[in-house]
Amino acid sequence: MRALFRLLAIPVMAFSTQLAAQPAAPAGGHVPPPGASVPPMQGLTDLPGVVSWNTLAKVKQIKTKDRILPEFNQDILALNNKEVKLQGFMMPLEPGEKQKHFLISLNSQSCSFCLPAGPEGVVEVKTKAPIKFTAEPIIVSGRMSVLKDDPMGLYYRLTDAAPAAAVK
């Protein structure tokens, strides 16, 4: 988890005014103890054709000799290397109006240097082309990777991502 906090320490002050206007993230964005299941996520409404944050939350943390690693269920493992859509709030990792590498989260960001959720509630996103920053929820599509031992403490990554629309 510390490595993830170091990743987030990249300055994002250009967005602090927009982000400060956002409501605070709901409580519960914590990492449960090893072996515990994560409670159902709250926040964004599930959309047809978009991966639910409740699905991504179905992960257990297992304590190994010197660290805590995720243990994913079959619903999550089935998403690995698949093209998926994901809805969430953009968390910039670099300054600038357009973002090509950012985190997307279940909850809106209330502090430029704080995670609004645990590792089950954020996904690293790498896009094909830069996307304009917004404090509103976005939908992106891309190839999902389920990360079993990421050095940054991340559980999920979306690559070759692009803006998408929900299925109606």
GROMACS .gro file of N, CA and C in nm:
model
  504
    1MET      N    1   0.082  -0.118   0.000
    1MET     CA    2   0.000   0.000   0.000
    1MET      C    3   0.086   0.125   0.000
    2ARG      N    4   0.200   0.122   0.069
    2ARG     CA    5   0.286   0.239   0.074
    2ARG      C    6   0.331   0.279  -0.066
    3ALA      N    7   0.361   0.180  -0.150
    3ALA     CA    8   0.405   0.212  -0.285
    3ALA      C    9   0.295   0.285  -0.361
    4LEU      N   10   0.170   0.248  -0.339
    4LEU     CA   11   0.058   0.315  -0.404
    4LEU      C   12   0.049   0.459  -0.358
    5PHE      N   13   0.073   0.484  -0.229
    5PHE     CA   14   0.071   0.621  -0.179
    5PHE      C   15   0.183   0.702  -0.241
    6ARG      N   16   0.300   0.640  -0.264
    6ARG     CA   17   0.409   0.712  -0.331
    6ARG      C   18   0.368   0.749  -0.472
    7LEU      N   19   0.297   0.661  -0.541
    7LEU     CA   20   0.249   0.688  -0.676
    7LEU      C   21   0.157   0.809  -0.675
    8LEU      N   22   0.074   0.819  -0.573
    8LEU     CA   23  -0.021   0.929  -0.565
    8LEU      C   24   0.042   1.060  -0.520
    9ALA      N   25   0.164   1.057  -0.475
    9ALA     CA   26   0.230   1.178  -0.426
    9ALA      C   27   0.273   1.269  -0.540
   10ILE      N   28   0.254   1.227  -0.667
   10ILE     CA   29   0.284   1.313  -0.781
   10ILE      C   30   0.192   1.434  -0.774
   11PRO      N   31   0.243   1.555  -0.791
   11PRO     CA   32   0.161   1.675  -0.774
   11PRO      C   33   0.042   1.678  -0.868
   12VAL      N   34  -0.073   1.712  -0.811
   12VAL     CA   35  -0.195   1.730  -0.890
   12VAL      C   36  -0.263   1.860  -0.851
   13MET      N   37  -0.186   1.956  -0.809
   13MET     CA   38  -0.241   2.081  -0.759
   13MET      C   39  -0.321   2.157  -0.865
   14ALA      N   40  -0.297   2.132  -0.992
   14ALA     CA   41  -0.371   2.202  -1.097
   14ALA      C   42  -0.521   2.175  -1.086
   15PHE      N   43  -0.558   2.067  -1.021
   15PHE     CA   44  -0.698   2.029  -1.013
   15PHE      C   45  -0.758   2.052  -0.875
   16SER      N   46  -0.682   2.107  -0.782
   16SER     CA   47  -0.728   2.115  -0.644
   16SER      C   48  -0.856   2.196  -0.630
   17THR      N   49  -0.875   2.300  -0.710
   17THR     CA   50  -0.996   2.380  -0.700
   17THR      C   51  -1.118   2.298  -0.740
   18GLN      N   52  -1.108   2.227  -0.853
   18GLN     CA   53  -1.220   2.143  -0.897
   18GLN      C   54  -1.248   2.032  -0.798
   19LEU      N   55  -1.143   1.970  -0.749
   19LEU     CA   56  -1.161   1.856  -0.660
   19LEU      C   57  -1.215   1.897  -0.524
   20ALA      N   58  -1.179   2.015  -0.478
   20ALA     CA   59  -1.227   2.060  -0.348
   20ALA      C   60  -1.377   2.078  -0.346
   21ALA      N   61  -1.437   2.102  -0.463
   21ALA     CA   62  -1.581   2.122  -0.471
   21ALA      C   63  -1.657   1.990  -0.466
   22GLN      N   64  -1.587   1.877  -0.475
   22GLN     CA   65  -1.652   1.747  -0.474
   22GLN      C   66  -1.692   1.707  -0.333
   23PRO      N   67  -1.802   1.632  -0.318
   23PRO     CA   68  -1.839   1.584  -0.184
   23PRO      C   69  -1.736   1.484  -0.133
   24ALA      N   70  -1.728   1.475  -0.004
   24ALA     CA   71  -1.633   1.381   0.058
   24ALA      C   72  -1.669   1.238   0.023
   25ALA      N   73  -1.569   1.155   0.011
   25ALA     CA   74  -1.590   1.013  -0.018
   25ALA      C   75  -1.661   0.948   0.100
   26PRO      N   76  -1.753   0.852   0.071
   26PRO     CA   77  -1.819   0.784   0.180
   26PRO      C   78  -1.720   0.705   0.264
   27ALA      N   79  -1.756   0.681   0.388
   27ALA     CA   80  -1.672   0.602   0.476
   27ALA      C   81  -1.663   0.460   0.422
   28GLY      N   82  -1.561   0.390   0.464
   28GLY     CA   83  -1.550   0.249   0.425
   28GLY      C   84  -1.442   0.226   0.322
   29GLY      N   85  -1.365   0.328   0.281
   29GLY     CA   86  -1.260   0.311   0.183
   29GLY      C   87  -1.132   0.263   0.250
   30HIS      N   88  -1.139   0.155   0.325
   30HIS     CA   89  -1.025   0.105   0.399
   30HIS      C   90  -0.991  -0.036   0.352
   31VAL      N   91  -0.875  -0.081   0.389
   31VAL     CA   92  -0.833  -0.218   0.358
   31VAL      C   93  -0.874  -0.307   0.474
   32PRO      N   94  -0.956  -0.410   0.447
   32PRO     CA   95  -0.998  -0.499   0.556
   32PRO      C   96  -0.882  -0.585   0.602
   33PRO      N   97  -0.896  -0.646   0.719
   33PRO     CA   98  -0.789  -0.732   0.769
   33PRO      C   99  -0.771  -0.853   0.679
   34PRO      N  100  -0.651  -0.914   0.681
   34PRO     CA  101  -0.626  -1.032   0.599
   34PRO      C  102  -0.732  -1.139   0.620
   35GLY      N  103  -0.778  -1.200   0.510
   35GLY     CA  104  -0.876  -1.307   0.515
   35GLY      C  105  -1.020  -1.259   0.515
   36ALA      N  106  -1.042  -1.131   0.538
   36ALA     CA  107  -1.179  -1.078   0.543
   36ALA      C  108  -1.227  -1.045   0.403
   37SER      N  109  -1.355  -1.060   0.380
   37SER     CA  110  -1.416  -1.019   0.254
   37SER      C  111  -1.444  -0.870   0.262
   38VAL      N  112  -1.441  -0.806   0.146
   38VAL     CA  113  -1.470  -0.664   0.140
   38VAL      C  114  -1.621  -0.646   0.134
   39PRO      N  115  -1.678  -0.553   0.213
   39PRO     CA  116  -1.823  -0.532   0.209
   39PRO      C  117  -1.864  -0.474   0.074
   40PRO      N  118  -1.994  -0.486   0.036
   40PRO     CA  119  -2.040  -0.431  -0.091
   40PRO      C  120  -2.008  -0.283  -0.102
   41MET      N  121  -1.970  -0.242  -0.224
   41MET     CA  122  -1.936  -0.103  -0.250
   41MET      C  123  -2.062  -0.019  -0.261
   42GLN      N  124  -2.049   0.106  -0.225
   42GLN     CA  125  -2.157   0.201  -0.240
   42GLN      C  126  -2.103   0.319  -0.319
   43GLY      N  127  -2.187   0.390  -0.386
   43GLY     CA  128  -2.141   0.506  -0.462
   43GLY      C  129  -2.213   0.513  -0.594
   44LEU      N  130  -2.144   0.477  -0.701
   44LEU     CA  131  -2.200   0.485  -0.834
   44LEU      C  132  -2.304   0.375  -0.857
   45THR      N  133  -2.405   0.407  -0.935
   45THR     CA  134  -2.508   0.309  -0.972
   45THR      C  135  -2.454   0.217  -1.079
   46ASP      N  136  -2.477   0.086  -1.064
   46ASP     CA  137  -2.435  -0.010  -1.166
   46ASP      C  138  -2.506   0.019  -1.298
   47LEU      N  139  -2.431   0.007  -1.407
   47LEU     CA  140  -2.484   0.029  -1.540
   47LEU      C  141  -2.472  -0.098  -1.622
   48PRO      N  142  -2.570  -0.126  -1.711
   48PRO     CA  143  -2.561  -0.245  -1.795
   48PRO      C  144  -2.435  -0.241  -1.882
   49GLY      N  145  -2.364  -0.353  -1.889
   49GLY     CA  146  -2.246  -0.362  -1.973
   49GLY      C  147  -2.121  -0.302  -1.913
   50VAL      N  148  -2.130  -0.251  -1.790
   50VAL     CA  149  -2.017  -0.190  -1.721
   50VAL      C  150  -1.984  -0.276  -1.599
   51VAL      N  151  -1.855  -0.309  -1.580
   51VAL     CA  152  -1.815  -0.391  -1.466
   51VAL      C  153  -1.854  -0.321  -1.336
   52SER      N  154  -1.918  -0.394  -1.249
   52SER     CA  155  -1.962  -0.341  -1.120
   52SER      C  156  -1.846  -0.335  -1.022
   53TRP      N  157  -1.842  -0.227  -0.945
   53TRP     CA  158  -1.743  -0.218  -0.838
   53TRP      C  159  -1.767  -0.326  -0.733
   54ASN      N  160  -1.891  -0.373  -0.719
   54ASN     CA  161  -1.919  -0.482  -0.626
   54ASN      C  162  -1.848  -0.610  -0.670
   55THR      N  163  -1.838  -0.631  -0.801
   55THR     CA  164  -1.763  -0.747  -0.851
   55THR      C  165  -1.616  -0.733  -0.815
   56LEU      N  166  -1.559  -0.614  -0.840
   56LEU     CA  167  -1.417  -0.593  -0.811
   56LEU      C  168  -1.387  -0.601  -0.662
   57ALA      N  169  -1.488  -0.579  -0.578
   57ALA     CA  170  -1.468  -0.585  -0.433
   57ALA      C  171  -1.464  -0.729  -0.381
   58LYS      N  172  -1.498  -0.826  -0.463
   58LYS     CA  173  -1.500  -0.966  -0.419
   58LYS      C  174  -1.359  -1.023  -0.417
   59VAL      N  175  -1.277  -0.966  -0.334
   59VAL     CA  176  -1.138  -1.008  -0.321
   59VAL      C  177  -1.106  -1.020  -0.172
   60LYS      N  178  -1.028  -1.120  -0.140
   60LYS     CA  179  -0.984  -1.138  -0.002
   60LYS      C  180  -0.835  -1.103   0.003
   61GLN      N  181  -0.795  -1.051   0.116
   61GLN     CA  182  -0.653  -1.025   0.137
   61GLN      C  183  -0.597  -1.137   0.223
   62ILE      N  184  -0.490  -1.198   0.171
   62ILE     CA  185  -0.427  -1.312   0.237
   62ILE      C  186  -0.289  -1.269   0.288
   63LYS      N  187  -0.265  -1.291   0.416
   63LYS     CA  188  -0.135  -1.257   0.473
   63LYS      C  189  -0.036  -1.368   0.440
   64THR      N  190   0.073  -1.329   0.375
   64THR     CA  191   0.182  -1.422   0.349
   64THR      C  192   0.291  -1.393   0.450
   65LYS      N  193   0.406  -1.451   0.430
   65LYS     CA  194   0.517  -1.436   0.524
   65LYS      C  195   0.549  -1.289   0.553
   66ASP      N  196   0.560  -1.208   0.449
   66ASP     CA  197   0.604  -1.071   0.470
   66ASP      C  198   0.515  -0.964   0.405
   67ARG      N  199   0.399  -1.002   0.354
   67ARG     CA  200   0.310  -0.905   0.290
   67ARG      C  201   0.169  -0.958   0.279
   68ILE      N  202   0.080  -0.871   0.235
   68ILE     CA  203  -0.060  -0.909   0.214
   68ILE      C  204  -0.085  -0.909   0.063
   69LEU      N  205  -0.138  -1.020   0.012
   69LEU     CA  206  -0.166  -1.034  -0.130
   69LEU      C  207  -0.315  -1.059  -0.153
   70PRO      N  208  -0.365  -1.020  -0.270
   70PRO     CA  209  -0.507  -1.043  -0.299
   70PRO      C  210  -0.533  -1.188  -0.341
   71GLU      N  211  -0.653  -1.236  -0.307
   71GLU     CA  212  -0.701  -1.364  -0.356
   71GLU      C  213  -0.834  -1.336  -0.425
   72PHE      N  214  -0.838  -1.357  -0.557
   72PHE     CA  215  -0.954  -1.320  -0.638
   72PHE      C  216  -1.047  -1.439  -0.658
   73ASN      N  217  -1.178  -1.411  -0.666
   73ASN     CA  218  -1.273  -1.517  -0.695
   73ASN      C  219  -1.284  -1.536  -0.847
   74GLN      N  220  -1.363  -1.633  -0.889
   74GLN     CA  221  -1.374  -1.666  -1.032
   74GLN      C  222  -1.436  -1.553  -1.114
   75ASP      N  223  -1.530  -1.476  -1.055
   75ASP     CA  224  -1.590  -1.363  -1.129
   75ASP      C  225  -1.483  -1.262  -1.168
   76ILE      N  226  -1.392  -1.236  -1.079
   76ILE     CA  227  -1.285  -1.139  -1.108
   76ILE      C  228  -1.183  -1.200  -1.204
   77LEU      N  229  -1.141  -1.323  -1.180
   77LEU     CA  230  -1.042  -1.387  -1.267
   77LEU      C  231  -1.093  -1.397  -1.411
   78ALA      N  232  -1.225  -1.408  -1.429
   78ALA     CA  233  -1.283  -1.415  -1.564
   78ALA      C  234  -1.265  -1.283  -1.641
   79LEU      N  235  -1.240  -1.173  -1.571
   79LEU     CA  236  -1.221  -1.043  -1.636
   79LEU      C  237  -1.078  -1.024  -1.689
   80ASN      N  238  -0.984  -1.105  -1.642
   80ASN     CA  239  -0.845  -1.089  -1.680
   80ASN      C  240  -0.826  -1.102  -1.831
   81ASN      N  241  -0.758  -1.006  -1.891
   81ASN     CA  242  -0.730  -0.999  -2.035
   81ASN      C  243  -0.854  -0.986  -2.121
   82LYS      N  244  -0.963  -0.939  -2.062
   82LYS     CA  245  -1.087  -0.916  -2.137
   82LYS      C  246  -1.108  -0.767  -2.160
   83GLU      N  247  -1.176  -0.732  -2.266
   83GLU     CA  248  -1.216  -0.593  -2.294
   83GLU      C  249  -1.338  -0.564  -2.207
   84VAL      N  250  -1.327  -0.463  -2.120
   84VAL     CA  251  -1.435  -0.429  -2.029
   84VAL      C  252  -1.460  -0.278  -2.029
   85LYS      N  253  -1.574  -0.240  -1.974
   85LYS     CA  254  -1.606  -0.100  -1.948
   85LYS      C  255  -1.609  -0.081  -1.798
   86LEU      N  256  -1.565   0.036  -1.754
   86LEU     CA  257  -1.560   0.068  -1.613
   86LEU      C  258  -1.601   0.213  -1.593
   87GLN      N  259  -1.685   0.236  -1.493
   87GLN     CA  260  -1.730   0.371  -1.460
   87GLN      C  261  -1.667   0.414  -1.328
   88GLY      N  262  -1.624   0.540  -1.322
   88GLY     CA  263  -1.568   0.589  -1.197
   88GLY      C  264  -1.521   0.732  -1.208
   89PHE      N  265  -1.452   0.775  -1.104
   89PHE     CA  266  -1.401   0.911  -1.095
   89PHE      C  267  -1.251   0.911  -1.125
   90MET      N  268  -1.210   1.004  -1.205
   90MET     CA  269  -1.071   1.018  -1.247
   90MET      C  270  -0.986   1.075  -1.134
   91MET      N  271  -0.873   1.013  -1.109
   91MET     CA  272  -0.774   1.063  -1.013
   91MET      C  273  -0.644   1.084  -1.089
   92PRO      N  274  -0.613   1.208  -1.127
   92PRO     CA  275  -0.492   1.234  -1.207
   92PRO      C  276  -0.366   1.194  -1.132
   93LEU      N  277  -0.268   1.145  -1.207
   93LEU     CA  278  -0.138   1.113  -1.150
   93LEU      C  279  -0.033   1.213  -1.194
   94GLU      N  280  -0.067   1.300  -1.288
   94GLU     CA  281   0.024   1.400  -1.338
   94GLU      C  282  -0.052   1.531  -1.353
   95PRO      N  283   0.018   1.645  -1.347
   95PRO     CA  284  -0.050   1.772  -1.370
   95PRO      C  285  -0.087   1.785  -1.517
   96GLY      N  286  -0.187   1.863  -1.546
   96GLY     CA  287  -0.226   1.889  -1.684
   96GLY      C  288  -0.374   1.868  -1.704
   97GLU      N  289  -0.425   1.929  -1.810
   97GLU     CA  290  -0.568   1.922  -1.842
   97GLU      C  291  -0.607   1.786  -1.897
   98LYS      N  292  -0.515   1.722  -1.971
   98LYS     CA  293  -0.544   1.591  -2.030
   98LYS      C  294  -0.458   1.486  -1.964
   99GLN      N  295  -0.518   1.369  -1.946
   99GLN     CA  296  -0.453   1.260  -1.874
   99GLN      C  297  -0.444   1.135  -1.961
  100LYS      N  298  -0.327   1.073  -1.959
  100LYS     CA  299  -0.308   0.947  -2.031
  100LYS      C  300  -0.284   0.831  -1.933
  101HIS      N  301  -0.250   0.865  -1.809
  101HIS     CA  302  -0.224   0.765  -1.704
  101HIS      C  303  -0.286   0.820  -1.577
  102PHE      N  304  -0.388   0.751  -1.524
  102PHE     CA  305  -0.458   0.797  -1.406
  102PHE      C  306  -0.520   0.678  -1.334
  103LEU      N  307  -0.575   0.704  -1.218
  103LEU     CA  308  -0.653   0.604  -1.146
  103LEU      C  309  -0.799   0.639  -1.164
  104ILE      N  310  -0.882   0.537  -1.167
  104ILE     CA  311  -1.027   0.558  -1.167
  104ILE      C  312  -1.079   0.491  -1.041
  105SER      N  313  -1.170   0.559  -0.972
  105SER     CA  314  -1.215   0.511  -0.842
  105SER      C  315  -1.366   0.508  -0.832
  106LEU      N  316  -1.412   0.425  -0.743
  106LEU     CA  317  -1.554   0.417  -0.711
  106LEU      C  318  -1.605   0.549  -0.655
  107ASN      N  319  -1.525   0.615  -0.574
  107ASN     CA  320  -1.565   0.738  -0.507
  107ASN      C  321  -1.490   0.858  -0.564
  108SER      N  322  -1.553   0.975  -0.553
  108SER     CA  323  -1.485   1.097  -0.595
  108SER      C  324  -1.375   1.129  -0.494
  109GLN      N  325  -1.276   1.198  -0.541
  109GLN     CA  326  -1.161   1.231  -0.459
  109GLN      C  327  -1.190   1.356  -0.377
  110SER      N  328  -1.165   1.350  -0.247
  110SER     CA  329  -1.189   1.467  -0.163
  110SER      C  330  -1.057   1.534  -0.123
  111CYS      N  331  -0.945   1.468  -0.146
  111CYS     CA  332  -0.814   1.521  -0.113
  111CYS      C  333  -0.718   1.479  -0.224
  112SER      N  334  -0.639   1.573  -0.274
  112SER     CA  335  -0.548   1.543  -0.385
  112SER      C  336  -0.444   1.438  -0.351
  113PHE      N  337  -0.421   1.411  -0.223
  113PHE     CA  338  -0.317   1.319  -0.184
  113PHE      C  339  -0.370   1.196  -0.109
  114CYS      N  340  -0.502   1.174  -0.113
  114CYS     CA  341  -0.562   1.064  -0.039
  114CYS      C  342  -0.634   0.969  -0.135
  115LEU      N  343  -0.631   0.842  -0.103
  115LEU     CA  344  -0.708   0.744  -0.178
  115LEU      C  345  -0.852   0.745  -0.128
  116PRO      N  346  -0.951   0.753  -0.218
  116PRO     CA  347  -1.090   0.752  -0.175
  116PRO      C  348  -1.145   0.612  -0.151
  117ALA      N  349  -1.063   0.509  -0.172
  117ALA     CA  350  -1.106   0.371  -0.153
  117ALA      C  351  -0.983   0.285  -0.131
  118GLY      N  352  -1.005   0.161  -0.091
  118GLY     CA  353  -0.895   0.066  -0.079
  118GLY      C  354  -0.854   0.016  -0.216
  119PRO      N  355  -0.758  -0.078  -0.222
  119PRO     CA  356  -0.709  -0.124  -0.352
  119PRO      C  357  -0.816  -0.193  -0.436
  120GLU      N  358  -0.923  -0.241  -0.374
  120GLU     CA  359  -1.033  -0.302  -0.450
  120GLU      C  360  -1.123  -0.197  -0.514
  121GLY      N  361  -1.106  -0.070  -0.478
  121GLY     CA  362  -1.192   0.037  -0.526
  121GLY      C  363  -1.123   0.135  -0.619
  122VAL      N  364  -1.002   0.100  -0.668
  122VAL     CA  365  -0.932   0.183  -0.767
  122VAL      C  366  -0.875   0.093  -0.876
  123VAL      N  367  -0.867   0.149  -0.996
  123VAL     CA  368  -0.809   0.079  -1.110
  123VAL      C  369  -0.712   0.175  -1.178
  124GLU      N  370  -0.592   0.128  -1.205
  124GLU     CA  371  -0.496   0.208  -1.282
  124GLU      C  372  -0.540   0.205  -1.428
  125VAL      N  373  -0.538   0.321  -1.494
  125VAL     CA  374  -0.581   0.331  -1.633
  125VAL      C  375  -0.469   0.392  -1.717
  126LYS      N  376  -0.440   0.325  -1.828
  126LYS     CA  377  -0.345   0.377  -1.928
  126LYS      C  378  -0.422   0.385  -2.059
  127THR      N  379  -0.433   0.507  -2.114
  127THR     CA  380  -0.518   0.529  -2.231
  127THR      C  381  -0.438   0.531  -2.361
  128LYS      N  382  -0.509   0.510  -2.472
  128LYS     CA  383  -0.449   0.520  -2.605
  128LYS      C  384  -0.416   0.666  -2.635
  129ALA      N  385  -0.507   0.754  -2.602
  129ALA     CA  386  -0.492   0.897  -2.626
  129ALA      C  387  -0.533   0.971  -2.499
  130PRO      N  388  -0.478   1.090  -2.474
  130PRO     CA  389  -0.514   1.163  -2.353
  130PRO      C  390  -0.664   1.193  -2.344
  131ILE      N  391  -0.714   1.189  -2.221
  131ILE     CA  392  -0.855   1.218  -2.193
  131ILE      C  393  -0.859   1.344  -2.107
  132LYS      N  394  -0.950   1.435  -2.140
  132LYS     CA  395  -0.963   1.559  -2.064
  132LYS      C  396  -1.012   1.527  -1.923
  133PHE      N  397  -0.944   1.587  -1.823
  133PHE     CA  398  -0.981   1.566  -1.685
  133PHE      C  399  -1.122   1.620  -1.659
  134THR      N  400  -1.197   1.547  -1.578
  134THR     CA  401  -1.326   1.592  -1.530
  134THR      C  402  -1.345   1.541  -1.388
  135ALA      N  403  -1.417   1.616  -1.308
  135ALA     CA  404  -1.450   1.572  -1.173
  135ALA      C  405  -1.578   1.490  -1.172
  136GLU      N  406  -1.644   1.479  -1.288
  136GLU     CA  407  -1.767   1.400  -1.302
  136GLU      C  408  -1.730   1.254  -1.330
  137PRO      N  409  -1.819   1.159  -1.304
  137PRO     CA  410  -1.790   1.019  -1.337
  137PRO      C  411  -1.771   1.001  -1.487
  138ILE      N  412  -1.680   0.913  -1.524
  138ILE     CA  413  -1.656   0.881  -1.664
  138ILE      C  414  -1.669   0.731  -1.684
  139ILE      N  415  -1.683   0.690  -1.810
  139ILE     CA  416  -1.681   0.548  -1.846
  139ILE      C  417  -1.567   0.531  -1.945
  140VAL      N  418  -1.481   0.433  -1.917
  140VAL     CA  419  -1.372   0.400  -2.008
  140VAL      C  420  -1.379   0.252  -2.040
  141SER      N  421  -1.332   0.218  -2.160
  141SER     CA  422  -1.321   0.076  -2.196
  141SER      C  423  -1.175   0.046  -2.225
  142GLY      N  424  -1.135  -0.076  -2.198
  142GLY     CA  425  -0.998  -0.117  -2.222
  142GLY      C  426  -0.978  -0.261  -2.179
  143ARG      N  427  -0.854  -0.308  -2.190
  143ARG     CA  428  -0.821  -0.446  -2.153
  143ARG      C  429  -0.788  -0.451  -2.004
  144MET      N  430  -0.864  -0.532  -1.932
  144MET     CA  431  -0.849  -0.545  -1.787
  144MET      C  432  -0.739  -0.646  -1.755
  145SER      N  433  -0.653  -0.608  -1.661
  145SER     CA  434  -0.554  -0.700  -1.605
  145SER      C  435  -0.583  -0.714  -1.456
  146VAL      N  436  -0.590  -0.837  -1.409
  146VAL     CA  437  -0.606  -0.866  -1.267
  146VAL      C  438  -0.465  -0.890  -1.215
  147LEU      N  439  -0.421  -0.807  -1.120
  147LEU     CA  440  -0.282  -0.807  -1.075
  147LEU      C  441  -0.269  -0.883  -0.942
  148LYS      N  442  -0.197  -0.992  -0.946
  148LYS     CA  443  -0.186  -1.077  -0.827
  148LYS      C  444  -0.074  -1.035  -0.734
  149ASP      N  445   0.028  -0.965  -0.784
  149ASP     CA  446   0.142  -0.929  -0.700
  149ASP      C  447   0.206  -0.802  -0.753
  150ASP      N  448   0.127  -0.696  -0.766
  150ASP     CA  449   0.175  -0.569  -0.821
  150ASP      C  450   0.264  -0.498  -0.719
  151PRO      N  451   0.382  -0.449  -0.759
  151PRO     CA  452   0.470  -0.381  -0.664
  151PRO      C  453   0.411  -0.253  -0.606
  152MET      N  454   0.314  -0.191  -0.673
  152MET     CA  455   0.251  -0.070  -0.623
  152MET      C  456   0.131  -0.100  -0.533
  153GLY      N  457   0.094  -0.227  -0.519
  153GLY     CA  458  -0.019  -0.264  -0.435
  153GLY      C  459  -0.152  -0.254  -0.506
  154LEU      N  460  -0.150  -0.237  -0.638
  154LEU     CA  461  -0.274  -0.229  -0.716
  154LEU      C  462  -0.328  -0.369  -0.742
  155TYR      N  463  -0.460  -0.377  -0.756
  155TYR     CA  464  -0.524  -0.505  -0.788
  155TYR      C  465  -0.567  -0.513  -0.934
  156TYR      N  466  -0.592  -0.396  -0.997
  156TYR     CA  467  -0.647  -0.394  -1.133
  156TYR      C  468  -0.581  -0.288  -1.219
  157ARG      N  469  -0.570  -0.317  -1.350
  157ARG     CA  470  -0.517  -0.221  -1.447
  157ARG      C  471  -0.599  -0.232  -1.576
  158LEU      N  472  -0.628  -0.119  -1.635
  158LEU     CA  473  -0.698  -0.110  -1.764
  158LEU      C  474  -0.601  -0.048  -1.863
  159THR      N  475  -0.568  -0.118  -1.972
  159THR     CA  476  -0.474  -0.065  -2.072
  159THR      C  477  -0.545  -0.045  -2.205
  160ASP      N  478  -0.480   0.034  -2.291
  160ASP     CA  479  -0.538   0.070  -2.422
  160ASP      C  480  -0.680   0.123  -2.404
  161ALA      N  481  -0.699   0.201  -2.301
  161ALA     CA  482  -0.833   0.250  -2.266
  161ALA      C  483  -0.872   0.371  -2.352
  162ALA      N  484  -1.003   0.390  -2.362
  162ALA     CA  485  -1.060   0.503  -2.436
  162ALA      C  486  -1.195   0.535  -2.373
  163PRO      N  487  -1.242   0.659  -2.388
  163PRO     CA  488  -1.375   0.692  -2.338
  163PRO      C  489  -1.481   0.603  -2.402
  164ALA      N  490  -1.584   0.571  -2.328
  164ALA     CA  491  -1.690   0.483  -2.376
  164ALA      C  492  -1.824   0.533  -2.325
  165ALA      N  493  -1.929   0.476  -2.378
  165ALA     CA  494  -2.064   0.509  -2.335
  165ALA      C  495  -2.129   0.385  -2.276
  166ALA      N  496  -2.225   0.406  -2.188
  166ALA     CA  497  -2.298   0.294  -2.128
  166ALA      C  498  -2.393   0.234  -2.231
  167VAL      N  499  -2.422   0.107  -2.218
  167VAL     CA  500  -2.522   0.041  -2.301
  167VAL      C  501  -2.659   0.084  -2.253
  168LYS      N  502  -2.745   0.118  -2.345
  168LYS     CA  503  -2.879   0.163  -2.306
  168LYS      C  504  -2.980   0.055  -2.325
   0.00000   0.00000   0.00000
